[in-house]
XYZ file of C-alpha atoms in Angstrom:
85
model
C 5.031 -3.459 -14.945
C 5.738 -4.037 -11.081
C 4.384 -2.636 -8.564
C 6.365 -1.712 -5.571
C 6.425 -2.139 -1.693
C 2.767 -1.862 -0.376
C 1.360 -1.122 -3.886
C -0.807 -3.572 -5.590
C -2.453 -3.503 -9.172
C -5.871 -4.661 -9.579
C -7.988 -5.513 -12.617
C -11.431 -4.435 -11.515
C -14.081 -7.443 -11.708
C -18.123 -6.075 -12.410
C -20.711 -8.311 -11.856
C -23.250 -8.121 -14.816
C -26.770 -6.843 -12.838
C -30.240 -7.654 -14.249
C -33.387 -6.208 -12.712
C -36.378 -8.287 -11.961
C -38.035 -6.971 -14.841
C -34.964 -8.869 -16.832
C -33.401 -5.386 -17.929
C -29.999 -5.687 -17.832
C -27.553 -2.780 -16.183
C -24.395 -2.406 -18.170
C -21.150 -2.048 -16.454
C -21.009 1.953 -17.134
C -24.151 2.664 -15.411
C -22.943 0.961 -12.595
C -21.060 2.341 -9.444
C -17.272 2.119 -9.529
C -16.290 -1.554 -8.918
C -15.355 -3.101 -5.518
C -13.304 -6.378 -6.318
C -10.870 -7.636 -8.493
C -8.101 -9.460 -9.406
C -4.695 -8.328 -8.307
C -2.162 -8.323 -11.044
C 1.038 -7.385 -9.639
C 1.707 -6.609 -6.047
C 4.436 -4.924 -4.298
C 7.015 -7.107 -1.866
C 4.955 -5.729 1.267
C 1.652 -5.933 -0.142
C -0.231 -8.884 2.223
C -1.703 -10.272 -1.381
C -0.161 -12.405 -4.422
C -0.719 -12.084 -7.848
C -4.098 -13.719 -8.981
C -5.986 -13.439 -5.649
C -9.304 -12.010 -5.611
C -10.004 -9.034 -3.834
C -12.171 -6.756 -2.503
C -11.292 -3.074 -1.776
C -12.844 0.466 -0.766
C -15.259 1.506 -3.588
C -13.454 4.936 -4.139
C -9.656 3.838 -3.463
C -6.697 3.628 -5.419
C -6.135 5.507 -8.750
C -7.673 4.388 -12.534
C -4.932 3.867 -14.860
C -4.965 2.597 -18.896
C -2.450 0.253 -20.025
C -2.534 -0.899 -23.496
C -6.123 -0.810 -22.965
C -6.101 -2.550 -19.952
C -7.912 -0.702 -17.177
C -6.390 -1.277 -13.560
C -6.364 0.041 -9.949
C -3.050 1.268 -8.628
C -4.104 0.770 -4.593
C -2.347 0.491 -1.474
C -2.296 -2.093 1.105
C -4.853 -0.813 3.539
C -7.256 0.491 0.916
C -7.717 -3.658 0.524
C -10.525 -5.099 2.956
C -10.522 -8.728 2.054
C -9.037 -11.643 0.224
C -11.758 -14.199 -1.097
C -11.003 -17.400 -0.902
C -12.193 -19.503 -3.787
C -12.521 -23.748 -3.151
């Protein structure tokens, strides 16, 4: 799979949550996630493949591959590129 021109796909990233009581939130209770790790990305698309980033919480579209879940988003539904030294 490739994606094209300013496309990009993402593999969503959740961060595991526990409350102070020590209760932990699993990932479906959760809100929809807002980072990941881009996976293919499209020839315009300002990102490579394995960069981590983050993006609107409601962008893109949810697709299954094989049982992979990804993000098809476009270029300016990405806010950010982090940077990790």
């Amino acid at each position: 799979m490739k994606a094209l021109a300013d496309t990009v796909f993402v593999r969503p990233t959740f961060v595991e949550k526990v409350r102070e009581s020590g209760i932990v939130i699993p990932d479906a209770a959760e809100e929809r996630a807002t980072q990941g790790v881009v996976v293919s990305a499209g020839e315009r698309a300002p990102v490579k493949e394995g960069d981590v980033v983050l993006f609107s919480r409601y962008a893109g579209q949810d697709i299954d591959i094989d049982g992979d879940r990804l993000l098809i988003l476009k270029a300016h539904d990405l806010l950010a590129v982090i940077y990790v030294q």
